[in-house]
């Protein structure tokens, strides 16, 4: 009788323990999900363009999110933010493995995030940034690459093949202004092939002294995308 009672008590205790453990696990899972969702919301809310970009938000954007964000369901939004965080971490890890310093690591991550939040496909922007890291494209150059990719949103409709084209240029030792300008030209050329006229103007080739004299990353990026102004015609002298 005593043995049966003890067994019953042990079983009951075990069930209570399991029930408590299950409730604890469910509670922890809910807190984790809530925390993850809050982190994602804060990521969207707190994100600002890297210092020097001076690009501002595009018309129609919801905060700092890609075009069409307001049409995404909550699951898609969470998945997008999760993918962005994962890819940023992978890019930083690759840069660190290539012995990049903290400043250069931050620059490539910022350039990547800016491009993706502009509307560039996360996975394809990652391929481009990985190629840039392997070929040592850093600092102002990587900032210019991110800006050029972001500027292509709305003109480019296949970032997979664009990424392939850009990596091919990297393998041909394109770097600095030459690489940045080539990205603009690639996007324009591909757009023209699809029957859409490219926008007027082209990025200006910078001279070495211009780069040295630029006071900030924003000014350098701005110069890289400045349209070439028409030469002013000499004024005709008035006849006496």
Coordinates of C-alpha atoms in Angstrom, one line a residue:
X1 CA 0.0 0.0 0.0
X2 CA 2.8 2.4 1.0
X3 CA 4.8 1.4 -2.1
X4 CA 1.8 2.1 -4.4
X5 CA 1.3 5.5 -2.7
X6 CA 5.0 6.4 -3.1
X7 CA 4.9 5.4 -6.8
X8 CA 1.7 7.5 -7.3
X9 CA 3.4 10.5 -5.6
X10 CA 6.5 10.1 -7.8
X11 CA 4.4 9.9 -11.0
X12 CA 2.3 12.9 -9.9
X13 CA 5.5 14.9 -9.1
X14 CA 7.0 13.9 -12.4
X15 CA 3.9 15.1 -14.3
X16 CA 3.9 18.4 -12.4
X17 CA 7.6 18.9 -13.1
X18 CA 7.0 18.2 -16.8
X19 CA 4.1 20.5 -17.0
X20 CA 6.0 23.2 -15.3
X21 CA 9.0 22.7 -17.6
X22 CA 6.7 22.8 -20.6
X23 CA 5.1 26.1 -19.4
X24 CA 8.5 27.5 -18.8
X25 CA 9.7 26.5 -22.2
X26 CA 6.6 28.0 -23.9
X27 CA 7.0 31.2 -21.9
X28 CA 10.7 31.5 -22.8
X29 CA 9.8 30.9 -26.5
X30 CA 7.2 33.7 -26.4
X31 CA 9.7 36.0 -24.8
X32 CA 12.3 35.1 -27.4
X33 CA 9.9 35.7 -30.2
X34 CA 8.8 39.0 -28.7
X35 CA 12.4 40.1 -28.2
X36 CA 13.3 39.1 -31.8
X37 CA 10.4 41.0 -33.2
X38 CA 11.2 44.1 -31.0
X39 CA 14.8 43.9 -32.2
X40 CA 13.7 43.8 -35.9
X41 CA 11.4 46.8 -35.3
X42 CA 14.1 48.7 -33.6
X43 CA 16.5 47.9 -36.5
X44 CA 14.1 49.4 -39.0
X45 CA 13.4 52.4 -36.7
X46 CA 17.0 53.2 -35.7
X47 CA 18.7 52.6 -39.0
X48 CA 20.1 55.8 -40.5
X49 CA 22.2 56.2 -43.6
X50 CA 26.0 56.0 -42.9
X51 CA 27.6 59.3 -42.2
X52 CA 28.4 61.2 -45.4
X53 CA 25.7 59.7 -47.6
X54 CA 23.4 62.6 -47.4
X55 CA 21.0 60.7 -49.6
X56 CA 17.9 60.9 -47.4
X57 CA 14.8 58.8 -47.8
X58 CA 13.3 58.1 -51.1
X59 CA 9.8 59.3 -51.8
X60 CA 7.3 56.6 -50.9
X61 CA 9.6 54.8 -48.4
X62 CA 8.3 53.7 -45.1
X63 CA 11.2 54.7 -42.8
X64 CA 14.4 53.1 -44.2
X65 CA 12.9 50.1 -45.9
X66 CA 12.9 48.9 -49.6
X67 CA 10.2 49.9 -52.1
X68 CA 6.9 48.0 -51.5
X69 CA 7.6 47.5 -47.8
X70 CA 4.0 48.5 -46.8
X71 CA 2.7 45.6 -49.0
X72 CA 4.8 43.0 -47.1
X73 CA 3.0 40.9 -44.5
X74 CA 4.6 40.7 -41.1
X75 CA 6.2 37.3 -41.7
X76 CA 7.9 38.6 -44.9
X77 CA 9.1 41.7 -43.0
X78 CA 10.6 39.6 -40.2
X79 CA 12.2 37.3 -42.7
X80 CA 13.7 40.3 -44.7
X81 CA 15.2 41.8 -41.5
X82 CA 16.5 38.4 -40.4
X83 CA 18.2 37.9 -43.8
X84 CA 19.7 41.4 -43.7
X85 CA 21.2 40.8 -40.2
X86 CA 22.6 37.4 -41.2
X87 CA 24.2 38.7 -44.4
X88 CA 25.7 41.7 -42.6
X89 CA 27.3 39.4 -40.0
X90 CA 28.7 37.1 -42.8
X91 CA 30.2 40.1 -44.6
X92 CA 31.8 41.4 -41.5
X93 CA 33.3 38.0 -40.8
X94 CA 34.7 37.7 -44.3
X95 CA 36.3 41.2 -44.0
X96 CA 37.8 40.3 -40.6
X97 CA 39.2 37.1 -42.0
X98 CA 40.9 39.2 -44.7
X99 CA 42.5 41.3 -41.9
X100 CA 40.5 44.4 -42.5
X101 CA 40.5 46.9 -39.7
X102 CA 37.3 47.9 -37.8
X103 CA 36.8 51.1 -39.8
X104 CA 36.9 49.2 -43.1
X105 CA 34.7 46.5 -41.8
X106 CA 32.1 49.0 -40.8
X107 CA 32.3 50.7 -44.2
X108 CA 31.6 47.5 -46.2
X109 CA 28.7 46.6 -43.9
X110 CA 27.2 50.1 -44.1
X111 CA 27.6 50.1 -47.9
X112 CA 25.9 46.7 -48.1
X113 CA 23.0 47.7 -45.8
X114 CA 22.5 51.0 -47.6
X115 CA 22.2 49.2 -51.0
X116 CA 19.8 46.5 -49.6
X117 CA 17.6 49.0 -47.9
X118 CA 17.4 50.9 -51.1
X119 CA 16.0 47.8 -52.8
X120 CA 18.9 45.7 -54.0
X121 CA 18.4 42.0 -53.5
X122 CA 20.2 41.0 -50.2
X123 CA 21.8 37.8 -51.6
X124 CA 23.1 39.4 -54.8
X125 CA 24.4 42.5 -53.0
X126 CA 26.3 40.0 -50.8
X127 CA 27.9 38.4 -53.8
X128 CA 29.1 41.8 -54.9
X129 CA 30.4 42.8 -51.5
X130 CA 32.2 39.5 -51.1
X131 CA 33.9 40.0 -54.4
X132 CA 35.0 43.5 -53.3
X133 CA 36.4 42.2 -50.1
X134 CA 38.4 39.5 -51.9
X135 CA 39.8 42.1 -54.3
X136 CA 40.6 44.7 -51.5
X137 CA 38.0 47.3 -52.5
X138 CA 37.6 49.2 -49.2
X139 CA 37.1 52.6 -47.7
X140 CA 35.7 55.3 -50.1
X141 CA 35.7 52.8 -52.9
X142 CA 33.3 50.4 -51.2
X143 CA 31.1 53.4 -50.2
X144 CA 30.9 54.4 -53.8
X145 CA 30.0 50.8 -54.8
X146 CA 27.1 50.8 -52.4
X147 CA 25.9 54.1 -53.6
X148 CA 26.1 53.1 -57.2
X149 CA 24.1 49.9 -56.5
X150 CA 21.5 51.9 -54.6
X151 CA 21.2 54.4 -57.4
X152 CA 20.4 51.5 -59.8
X153 CA 17.2 50.6 -58.0
X154 CA 14.3 51.1 -60.4
X155 CA 16.6 50.8 -63.4
X156 CA 17.9 47.3 -62.9
X157 CA 15.6 44.3 -62.8
X158 CA 18.1 41.4 -62.5
X159 CA 20.7 41.8 -59.8
X160 CA 21.8 38.2 -60.2
X161 CA 23.3 38.8 -63.6
X162 CA 24.5 42.3 -62.6
X163 CA 26.4 40.7 -59.7
X164 CA 28.0 38.3 -62.2
X165 CA 29.0 41.2 -64.4
X166 CA 30.5 43.2 -61.6
X167 CA 32.5 40.3 -60.2
X168 CA 33.8 39.8 -63.7
X169 CA 35.0 43.4 -63.7
X170 CA 36.6 42.8 -60.3
X171 CA 38.5 39.8 -61.7
X172 CA 39.7 42.2 -64.5
X173 CA 41.3 44.4 -61.7
X174 CA 38.7 47.2 -61.9
X175 CA 39.0 49.2 -58.7
X176 CA 38.3 52.7 -57.2
X177 CA 36.6 55.2 -59.5
X178 CA 37.0 52.9 -62.5
X179 CA 34.9 50.2 -60.8
X180 CA 32.3 52.6 -59.5
X181 CA 31.8 54.3 -62.9
X182 CA 31.7 50.9 -64.5
X183 CA 28.8 49.9 -62.3
X184 CA 26.8 52.9 -63.4
X185 CA 27.6 52.2 -67.0
X186 CA 26.7 48.5 -66.7
X187 CA 23.3 49.4 -65.2
X188 CA 22.6 52.0 -67.9
X189 CA 23.7 49.6 -70.7
X190 CA 21.6 46.8 -69.4
X191 CA 18.6 49.1 -69.1
X192 CA 19.1 50.3 -72.7
X193 CA 19.2 46.7 -73.9
X194 CA 15.8 46.1 -72.3
X195 CA 14.5 49.0 -74.4
X196 CA 14.5 51.6 -71.6
X197 CA 16.6 54.8 -72.2
X198 CA 19.2 55.4 -69.6
X199 CA 19.0 58.6 -67.6
X200 CA 20.8 61.7 -69.0
X201 CA 24.3 62.3 -67.7
X202 CA 27.1 60.1 -66.6
X203 CA 29.3 60.1 -63.5
X204 CA 32.3 62.2 -63.9
X205 CA 35.8 60.7 -63.8
X206 CA 37.6 62.1 -60.7
X207 CA 41.1 63.3 -60.8
X208 CA 43.5 62.3 -58.0
X209 CA 43.6 65.9 -56.6
X210 CA 39.8 66.0 -56.4
X211 CA 39.7 62.9 -54.3
X212 CA 42.4 64.2 -51.9
X213 CA 40.7 67.6 -51.6
X214 CA 37.3 66.1 -50.8
X215 CA 36.5 66.7 -47.2
X216 CA 34.1 63.8 -46.5
X217 CA 32.8 60.5 -47.8
X218 CA 29.6 62.2 -48.7
X219 CA 31.3 64.8 -50.9
X220 CA 33.3 62.1 -52.6
X221 CA 30.2 60.0 -53.3
X222 CA 28.4 63.0 -54.5
X223 CA 31.2 63.9 -56.9
X224 CA 31.2 60.3 -58.3
X225 CA 27.6 60.8 -59.4
X226 CA 27.7 64.4 -60.5
X227 CA 26.5 64.9 -64.0
X228 CA 28.9 66.5 -66.4
X229 CA 27.9 70.1 -66.9
X230 CA 27.9 71.6 -70.3
X231 CA 30.8 73.9 -70.9
X232 CA 29.8 77.5 -70.8
X233 CA 29.9 79.3 -74.1
X234 CA 32.2 82.4 -74.2
X235 CA 30.3 85.6 -74.1
X236 CA 30.3 87.6 -77.3
X237 CA 31.9 90.9 -77.0
X238 CA 29.6 93.8 -77.6
X239 CA 30.1 95.8 -80.7
X240 CA 31.0 99.4 -80.2

